[in-house]
Coordinates of N, CA and C in Angstrom, one line a residue:
M91 N 0.8 -1.2 0.0 CA 0.0 0.0 0.0 C 0.9 1.2 0.0
R92 N 0.4 2.3 -0.7 CA 1.1 3.5 -0.8 C 0.3 4.6 -0.1
L93 N 1.0 5.6 0.5 CA 0.4 6.8 1.0 C 0.8 7.9 0.1
I94 N -0.1 8.5 -0.7 CA 0.2 9.6 -1.6 C -0.4 10.9 -1.1
V95 N 0.5 11.8 -0.7 CA 0.2 13.0 0.0 C 0.3 14.2 -1.0
G96 N -0.7 15.0 -1.0 CA -0.6 16.3 -1.7 C -0.5 17.4 -0.7
L97 N 0.5 18.3 -0.9 CA 0.6 19.4 0.1 C -0.1 20.7 -0.4
G98 N -0.7 21.3 0.6 CA -1.4 22.6 0.4 C -1.9 23.2 1.7
N99 N -2.6 24.2 1.6 CA -3.2 24.8 2.8 C -4.7 24.7 2.6
P100 N -5.5 24.4 3.7 CA -6.9 24.2 3.6 C -7.7 25.4 3.4
G101 N -8.9 25.3 2.9 CA -9.9 26.3 2.8 C -9.9 27.0 1.5
P102 N -11.0 27.7 1.1 CA -11.2 28.3 -0.2 C -10.2 29.5 -0.4
R103 N -9.8 30.1 0.7 CA -8.8 31.3 0.5 C -7.5 30.8 -0.2
Y104 N -7.1 29.6 0.0 CA -5.8 29.1 -0.6 C -6.0 28.2 -1.8
A105 N -7.2 27.9 -2.1 CA -7.5 26.8 -3.1 C -6.7 27.0 -4.4
G106 N -6.6 28.2 -4.9 CA -5.9 28.4 -6.2 C -4.5 28.8 -6.1
N107 N -3.9 28.8 -4.9 CA -2.5 29.2 -4.7 C -1.5 28.2 -5.4
R108 N -0.4 28.8 -5.8 CA 0.7 28.0 -6.3 C 1.1 26.9 -5.3
H109 N 1.1 27.3 -4.0 CA 1.5 26.4 -2.9 C 0.6 25.2 -2.9
N110 N -0.6 25.2 -3.4 CA -1.6 24.2 -3.3 C -1.6 23.2 -4.5
I111 N -0.6 23.3 -5.4 CA -0.6 22.4 -6.5 C -0.6 20.9 -6.1
G112 N -0.1 20.6 -4.9 CA -0.1 19.2 -4.5 C -1.6 18.8 -4.2
F113 N -2.4 19.6 -3.7 CA -3.8 19.3 -3.5 C -4.5 19.1 -4.9
L114 N -4.1 20.0 -5.8 CA -4.7 19.9 -7.2 C -4.4 18.6 -7.9
A115 N -3.1 18.2 -7.7 CA -2.7 16.9 -8.3 C -3.4 15.7 -7.6
I116 N -3.6 15.7 -6.3 CA -4.3 14.7 -5.6 C -5.8 14.6 -6.1
D117 N -6.4 15.8 -6.2 CA -7.8 15.8 -6.7 C -7.8 15.2 -8.2
A118 N -6.8 15.5 -9.0 CA -6.8 15.0 -10.4 C -6.7 13.4 -10.3
I119 N -5.8 12.9 -9.5 CA -5.7 11.5 -9.3 C -7.0 10.8 -8.9
A120 N -7.6 11.4 -7.9 CA -8.9 10.9 -7.4 C -9.9 10.8 -8.5
R121 N -10.1 11.9 -9.3 CA -11.0 11.9 -10.4 C -10.7 10.9 -11.4
A122 N -9.5 10.8 -11.8 CA -9.0 9.9 -12.9 C -9.2 8.4 -12.6
H123 N -9.0 8.1 -11.3 CA -9.0 6.7 -10.9 C -10.1 6.3 -10.0
R124 N -11.2 7.2 -10.0 CA -12.4 6.9 -9.3 C -12.2 6.5 -7.8
A125 N -11.5 7.3 -7.1 CA -11.2 7.1 -5.7 C -12.5 7.2 -4.9
S126 N -12.5 6.6 -3.7 CA -13.6 6.7 -2.8 C -13.8 8.2 -2.5
P127 N -14.9 8.6 -1.9 CA -15.1 10.0 -1.5 C -14.1 10.3 -0.4
F128 N -13.6 11.6 -0.4 CA -12.7 12.0 0.6 C -13.5 12.1 1.9
R129 N -12.8 11.6 3.0 CA -13.4 11.7 4.4 C -12.4 12.4 5.3
R130 N -12.9 13.1 6.3 CA -12.1 13.7 7.3 C -11.4 12.6 8.2
R131 N -10.1 12.5 8.0 CA -9.3 11.5 8.8 C -7.9 12.0 8.9
F132 N -7.2 11.6 10.0 CA -5.8 11.9 10.1 C -5.5 13.4 10.0
Q133 N -6.3 14.2 10.6 CA -6.1 15.7 10.5 C -6.0 16.1 9.0
G134 N -6.8 15.4 8.2 CA -6.8 15.7 6.8 C -8.0 15.2 6.1
E135 N -7.9 15.1 4.8 CA -9.0 14.5 4.0 C -8.3 13.3 3.3
A136 N -8.9 12.1 3.4 CA -8.3 10.9 2.9 C -9.3 10.2 2.0
A137 N -8.8 9.5 1.0 CA -9.6 8.7 0.1 C -8.8 7.5 -0.3
E138 N -9.5 6.4 -0.6 CA -8.8 5.2 -1.0 C -8.9 5.0 -2.5
V139 N -7.9 4.5 -3.2 CA -7.9 4.3 -4.6 C -7.0 3.1 -5.0
V140 N -7.3 2.6 -6.2 CA -6.4 1.5 -6.7 C -5.8 2.1 -7.9
L141 N -4.4 2.1 -7.9 CA -3.6 2.6 -9.1 C -2.9 1.4 -9.7
G142 N -3.3 0.9 -10.8 CA -2.8 -0.3 -11.4 C -3.0 -1.5 -10.4
S143 N -2.0 -2.1 -9.9 CA -2.2 -3.2 -9.0 C -1.9 -2.8 -7.5
E144 N -1.7 -1.5 -7.3 CA -1.4 -1.0 -6.0 C -2.6 -0.3 -5.3
R145 N -2.9 -0.6 -4.1 CA -3.8 0.2 -3.3 C -3.1 1.4 -2.7
A146 N -3.8 2.5 -2.7 CA -3.2 3.7 -2.1 C -4.2 4.5 -1.3
I147 N -3.7 5.2 -0.4 CA -4.4 6.2 0.3 C -4.0 7.6 -0.2
L148 N -5.0 8.4 -0.6 CA -4.7 9.8 -1.1 C -5.0 10.7 0.2
L149 N -4.0 11.5 0.5 CA -4.2 12.4 1.7 C -3.9 13.8 1.3
K150 N -4.8 14.7 1.8 CA -4.6 16.1 1.8 C -4.6 16.7 3.2
P151 N -3.5 16.9 3.8 CA -3.4 17.4 5.2 C -4.2 18.7 5.3
Q152 N -5.0 18.8 6.4 CA -5.7 20.0 6.6 C -5.1 20.8 7.8
T153 N -3.9 20.6 8.1 CA -3.2 21.2 9.3 C -2.5 22.5 8.9
F154 N -2.6 23.0 7.7 CA -1.8 24.0 7.1 C -0.4 23.4 6.8
M155 N 0.2 24.0 5.8 CA 1.5 23.5 5.3 C 2.5 23.2 6.4
N156 N 2.7 24.1 7.3 CA 3.8 24.0 8.3 C 3.7 22.9 9.2
E157 N 2.5 22.3 9.3 CA 2.2 21.2 10.2 C 1.8 19.9 9.5
S158 N 2.1 19.8 8.2 CA 1.7 18.6 7.4 C 2.2 17.3 7.9
G159 N 3.3 17.3 8.6 CA 3.9 16.1 9.1 C 3.0 15.4 10.2
R160 N 2.2 16.2 10.9 CA 1.3 15.6 11.9 C 0.3 14.7 11.2
S161 N -0.3 15.1 10.1 CA -1.3 14.4 9.4 C -0.7 13.2 8.7
V162 N 0.5 13.4 8.1 CA 1.1 12.3 7.3 C 1.6 11.2 8.3
S163 N 2.1 11.6 9.5 CA 2.6 10.5 10.4 C 1.4 9.7 11.0
E164 N 0.3 10.4 11.2 CA -0.9 9.7 11.7 C -1.4 8.7 10.7
A165 N -1.5 9.0 9.5 CA -1.9 8.1 8.4 C -0.9 7.0 8.2
Q166 N 0.4 7.3 8.2 CA 1.4 6.3 8.1 C 1.4 5.3 9.2
R167 N 1.2 5.7 10.4 CA 1.2 4.8 11.6 C -0.1 3.9 11.5
F168 N -1.2 4.5 11.2 CA -2.5 3.8 11.2 C -2.4 2.6 10.2
Y169 N -1.9 2.9 9.0 CA -1.8 1.9 7.9 C -0.5 1.1 7.9
K170 N 0.4 1.4 8.9 CA 1.7 0.8 8.9 C 2.4 0.8 7.6
I171 N 2.5 2.0 7.0 CA 3.1 2.2 5.7 C 4.6 2.5 5.9
A172 N 5.5 1.8 5.2 CA 6.9 2.1 5.3 C 7.2 3.5 4.7
L173 N 8.2 4.1 5.2 CA 8.5 5.5 4.8 C 8.8 5.5 3.3
G174 N 9.4 4.5 2.7 CA 9.7 4.4 1.3 C 8.4 4.3 0.5
D175 N 7.3 4.0 1.1 CA 6.0 3.9 0.3 C 5.2 5.2 0.5
V176 N 5.8 6.2 1.1 CA 5.1 7.5 1.2 C 5.6 8.4 0.1
I177 N 4.7 8.9 -0.7 CA 5.0 9.8 -1.8 C 4.3 11.1 -1.6
V178 N 5.1 12.2 -1.6 CA 4.6 13.5 -1.4 C 4.7 14.4 -2.6
L179 N 3.6 14.9 -3.0 CA 3.5 15.8 -4.2 C 3.5 17.3 -3.7
H180 N 4.4 18.1 -4.2 CA 4.5 19.4 -3.6 C 5.0 20.4 -4.7
D181 N 4.8 21.7 -4.4 CA 5.3 22.8 -5.3 C 6.8 22.9 -5.1
E182 N 7.4 23.3 -6.2 CA 8.9 23.4 -6.3 C 9.3 24.7 -7.0
L183 N 9.8 25.6 -6.2 CA 10.3 26.9 -6.8 C 11.5 26.8 -7.7
D184 N 12.3 25.8 -7.4 CA 13.6 25.6 -8.2 C 13.4 24.9 -9.5
L185 N 12.2 24.6 -9.9 CA 11.9 24.0 -11.2 C 11.1 24.9 -12.0
P186 N 11.4 25.0 -13.3 CA 10.6 25.9 -14.2 C 9.1 25.4 -14.1
P187 N 8.2 26.3 -14.4 CA 6.8 26.0 -14.5 C 6.5 24.8 -15.4
A188 N 5.6 23.9 -14.9 CA 5.2 22.7 -15.7 C 6.2 21.6 -15.8
K189 N 7.3 21.7 -15.1 CA 8.3 20.6 -15.1 C 8.1 19.8 -13.8
L190 N 8.6 18.6 -13.8 CA 8.4 17.6 -12.7 C 9.7 16.8 -12.5
R191 N 10.0 16.6 -11.3 CA 11.1 15.7 -11.0 C 10.7 14.9 -9.8
V192 N 11.2 13.6 -9.7 CA 11.0 12.7 -8.6 C 12.3 12.4 -8.0
K193 N 12.3 12.4 -6.7 CA 13.5 12.0 -5.9 C 13.1 11.4 -4.6
T194 N 14.0 10.7 -4.0 CA 13.8 10.1 -2.7 C 14.8 10.8 -1.7
G195 N 14.3 11.3 -0.6 CA 15.1 11.9 0.4 C 15.6 13.2 -0.1
G196 N 16.7 13.7 0.5 CA 17.4 14.9 0.2 C 16.9 16.1 1.1
G197 N 17.3 17.3 0.7 CA 17.0 18.4 1.5 C 15.6 18.9 1.3
N198 N 15.2 19.8 2.2 CA 13.8 20.3 2.1 C 13.7 21.7 1.3
A199 N 14.9 22.2 1.0 CA 14.9 23.5 0.2 C 14.0 24.6 0.7
G200 N 13.9 24.7 2.0 CA 13.1 25.7 2.6 C 11.6 25.5 2.6
H201 N 11.2 24.3 2.1 CA 9.8 24.0 2.0 C 9.3 23.5 3.4
N202 N 8.4 24.3 4.0 CA 8.0 24.0 5.4 C 7.2 22.8 5.5
G203 N 6.4 22.4 4.5 CA 5.7 21.2 4.5 C 6.6 20.0 4.5
L204 N 7.6 20.0 3.7 CA 8.6 18.9 3.7 C 9.4 18.9 5.0
R205 N 9.7 20.0 5.5 CA 10.4 20.1 6.8 C 9.6 19.4 7.9
S206 N 8.3 19.7 7.9 CA 7.4 19.1 8.9 C 7.3 17.6 8.8
I207 N 7.2 17.1 7.5 CA 7.1 15.7 7.3 C 8.4 15.0 7.7
T208 N 9.5 15.6 7.4 CA 10.8 15.0 7.7 C 11.0 14.9 9.2
A209 N 10.5 16.0 9.9 CA 10.6 16.0 11.4 C 9.8 14.9 12.0
Q210 N 8.6 14.7 11.5 CA 7.6 13.7 12.1 C 7.9 12.3 11.6
C211 N 8.3 12.1 10.4 CA 8.3 10.8 9.8 C 9.7 10.2 9.5
G212 N 10.7 11.1 9.2 CA 12.0 10.7 8.6 C 12.1 11.4 7.3
N213 N 13.3 11.2 6.6 CA 13.6 11.9 5.4 C 13.5 11.1 4.1
D214 N 13.5 9.8 4.2 CA 13.6 8.9 3.0 C 12.3 8.6 2.4
Y215 N 11.4 9.5 2.2 CA 10.2 9.4 1.4 C 10.4 9.9 0.0
R216 N 9.5 9.5 -0.9 CA 9.6 9.9 -2.3 C 8.9 11.2 -2.4
R217 N 9.5 12.1 -3.3 CA 9.0 13.5 -3.5 C 8.7 13.7 -5.0
V218 N 7.6 14.1 -5.3 CA 7.2 14.5 -6.7 C 7.2 16.0 -6.6
R219 N 8.2 16.6 -7.2 CA 8.5 18.0 -7.2 C 7.8 18.6 -8.5
L220 N 6.7 19.4 -8.2 CA 5.9 20.0 -9.3 C 6.4 21.5 -9.5
G221 N 7.0 21.8 -10.6 CA 7.6 23.1 -10.8 C 6.6 24.2 -11.0
I222 N 6.8 25.2 -10.2 CA 6.0 26.4 -10.3 C 6.8 27.7 -10.7
G223 N 8.1 27.5 -10.8 CA 8.9 28.6 -11.2 C 9.2 29.5 -9.9
H224 N 10.1 30.4 -10.1 CA 10.6 31.3 -9.0 C 10.3 32.7 -9.4
P225 N 9.9 33.6 -8.4 CA 9.6 35.0 -8.8 C 10.8 35.8 -9.1
G226 N 12.0 35.3 -8.9 CA 13.2 36.0 -9.3 C 13.9 36.7 -8.1
D227 N 13.2 37.0 -7.1 CA 13.7 37.7 -5.9 C 13.3 36.9 -4.7
K228 N 14.3 36.5 -3.8 CA 14.0 35.8 -2.7 C 13.0 36.4 -1.7
A229 N 13.0 37.8 -1.7 CA 12.1 38.5 -0.8 C 10.6 38.4 -1.3
Q230 N 10.4 38.0 -2.5 CA 9.0 37.8 -3.1 C 8.5 36.4 -3.0
V231 N 9.3 35.5 -2.5 CA 8.9 34.1 -2.5 C 7.6 33.8 -1.8
H232 N 7.5 34.3 -0.6 CA 6.3 34.1 0.3 C 5.0 34.5 -0.4
A233 N 5.0 35.8 -0.9 CA 3.8 36.3 -1.6 C 3.6 35.5 -2.9
Y234 N 4.6 35.1 -3.6 CA 4.5 34.3 -4.8 C 3.7 33.0 -4.6
V235 N 4.2 32.2 -3.7 CA 3.6 30.9 -3.5 C 2.2 31.0 -2.9
L236 N 1.9 32.0 -2.1 CA 0.6 32.2 -1.5 C -0.4 33.0 -2.4
N237 N 0.0 33.3 -3.6 CA -0.9 33.9 -4.6 C -1.4 32.9 -5.5
D238 N -2.6 33.1 -6.1 CA -3.2 32.2 -7.1 C -2.4 32.1 -8.4
F239 N -2.5 31.0 -9.0 CA -2.0 30.9 -10.4 C -2.7 31.9 -11.2
G240 N -1.9 32.6 -12.1 CA -2.5 33.6 -13.0 C -3.2 32.9 -14.1
K241 N -4.1 33.6 -14.9 CA -4.9 33.1 -16.0 C -4.0 32.3 -17.0
A242 N -2.8 32.9 -17.3 CA -1.9 32.2 -18.3 C -1.3 31.0 -17.7
E243 N -1.2 30.9 -16.4 CA -0.6 29.7 -15.7 C -1.5 28.5 -15.5
L244 N -2.8 28.8 -15.4 CA -3.8 27.8 -15.1 C -3.7 26.6 -16.1
P245 N -3.7 26.9 -17.4 CA -3.7 25.7 -18.3 C -2.5 24.7 -18.1
W246 N -1.3 25.2 -17.9 CA -0.2 24.3 -17.7 C -0.3 23.6 -16.4
A247 N -0.8 24.3 -15.3 CA -0.9 23.7 -14.0 C -1.9 22.6 -14.1
E248 N -3.1 22.8 -14.7 CA -4.1 21.8 -14.9 C -3.6 20.6 -15.7
D249 N -2.8 20.9 -16.8 CA -2.3 19.9 -17.6 C -1.3 19.0 -16.9
L250 N -0.4 19.7 -16.1 CA 0.6 18.9 -15.3 C -0.1 18.0 -14.3
C251 N -1.2 18.5 -13.6 CA -1.9 17.6 -12.7 C -2.6 16.5 -13.4
E252 N -3.1 16.7 -14.6 CA -3.8 15.7 -15.3 C -2.8 14.6 -15.8
A253 N -1.6 15.1 -16.2 CA -0.5 14.1 -16.6 C -0.1 13.3 -15.4
V254 N 0.1 13.9 -14.2 CA 0.4 13.2 -13.0 C -0.7 12.1 -12.8
A255 N -1.9 12.5 -12.9 CA -3.0 11.5 -12.7 C -3.0 10.4 -13.7
A256 N -2.8 10.8 -15.0 CA -2.8 9.8 -16.0 C -1.8 8.7 -15.8
H257 N -0.7 9.0 -15.2 CA 0.4 8.1 -15.0 C 0.7 7.7 -13.6
A258 N -0.3 7.9 -12.7 CA -0.2 7.7 -11.3 C 0.1 6.2 -11.0
A259 N -0.4 5.3 -11.8 CA -0.1 3.9 -11.6 C 1.3 3.5 -11.7
V260 N 2.0 4.2 -12.7 CA 3.5 4.0 -12.8 C 4.2 4.5 -11.6
L261 N 3.8 5.6 -11.1 CA 4.4 6.2 -9.8 C 4.1 5.2 -8.7
A262 N 2.9 4.7 -8.5 CA 2.6 3.8 -7.4 C 3.3 2.5 -7.5
A263 N 3.6 2.1 -8.8 CA 4.4 0.8 -9.0 C 5.9 1.0 -8.6
G264 N 6.3 2.2 -8.4 CA 7.7 2.5 -8.0 C 8.6 2.8 -9.1
D265 N 8.1 3.0 -10.3 CA 9.0 3.3 -11.5 C 9.1 4.8 -11.6
D266 N 9.9 5.4 -10.7 CA 10.0 6.9 -10.7 C 10.6 7.4 -12.1
P267 N 11.6 6.8 -12.6 CA 12.1 7.3 -13.9 C 11.1 7.2 -15.0
G268 N 10.3 6.1 -15.1 CA 9.3 5.9 -16.1 C 8.2 6.9 -15.9
F269 N 7.8 7.1 -14.7 CA 6.7 8.1 -14.4 C 7.2 9.5 -14.8
Q270 N 8.4 9.9 -14.4 CA 8.9 11.2 -14.8 C 9.0 11.4 -16.3
N271 N 9.4 10.3 -17.0 CA 9.5 10.4 -18.5 C 8.1 10.5 -19.1
K272 N 7.1 9.7 -18.6 CA 5.8 9.8 -19.2 C 5.1 11.2 -19.0
V273 N 5.3 11.8 -17.8 CA 4.8 13.1 -17.6 C 5.5 14.1 -18.5
H274 N 6.8 14.0 -18.6 CA 7.6 14.9 -19.4 C 7.1 14.8 -20.9
L275 N 6.9 13.6 -21.4 CA 6.4 13.5 -22.8 C 5.0 14.1 -22.9
A276 N 4.1 13.9 -21.9 CA 2.8 14.4 -21.9 C 2.8 16.0 -21.9
M277 N 3.8 16.5 -21.3 CA 3.9 18.0 -21.2 C 4.7 18.7 -22.3
S278 N 5.3 17.9 -23.2 CA 6.1 18.4 -24.2 C 5.3 19.4 -25.0
G279 N 5.9 20.6 -25.2 CA 5.3 21.6 -26.0 C 4.3 22.5 -25.2
R280 N 4.2 22.2 -23.9 CA 3.3 23.0 -23.1 C 4.1 23.8 -22.1
G281 N 3.5 24.8 -21.4 CA 4.1 25.5 -20.3 C 4.7 26.8 -20.6

């Protein structure tokens, strides 16, 4: 079983924020693979889904980004899911818009959601880094991630989430390079 977590902040105020692309990707996976309805569990919203031959729990922590680890650790303990079977989808400033990279472990690059998960669970979980681009000035980062995607950005953000959903079974199967390649091919010519 996999635990697939999308990072974001709860509530309508944050729904369209760049920081919430993890929630958008989880919602796309749930739609594409006919997940069970989301229920309030583990200080978040959780749904069950089958991706290829893998059962998975989709989780959107409702603790706000800085406390995401509380929700993730609760779900991980309940289902007895190994840290290597936890997959976190999150926004990534250091990748150009519409790009995606997958890695296991590593630094948190100032991402408070990742920092919280690492503190609560450990560091060797899989990360799907969803590129949102950088505002160009470090002083503008906070406002940039907590602002909504612009009209010109929405098409590539939605396309990226749909590509993640279309190939989620490859990700769940553990084929990170294959998943990354399939999403890259799906996004060619976009962004």
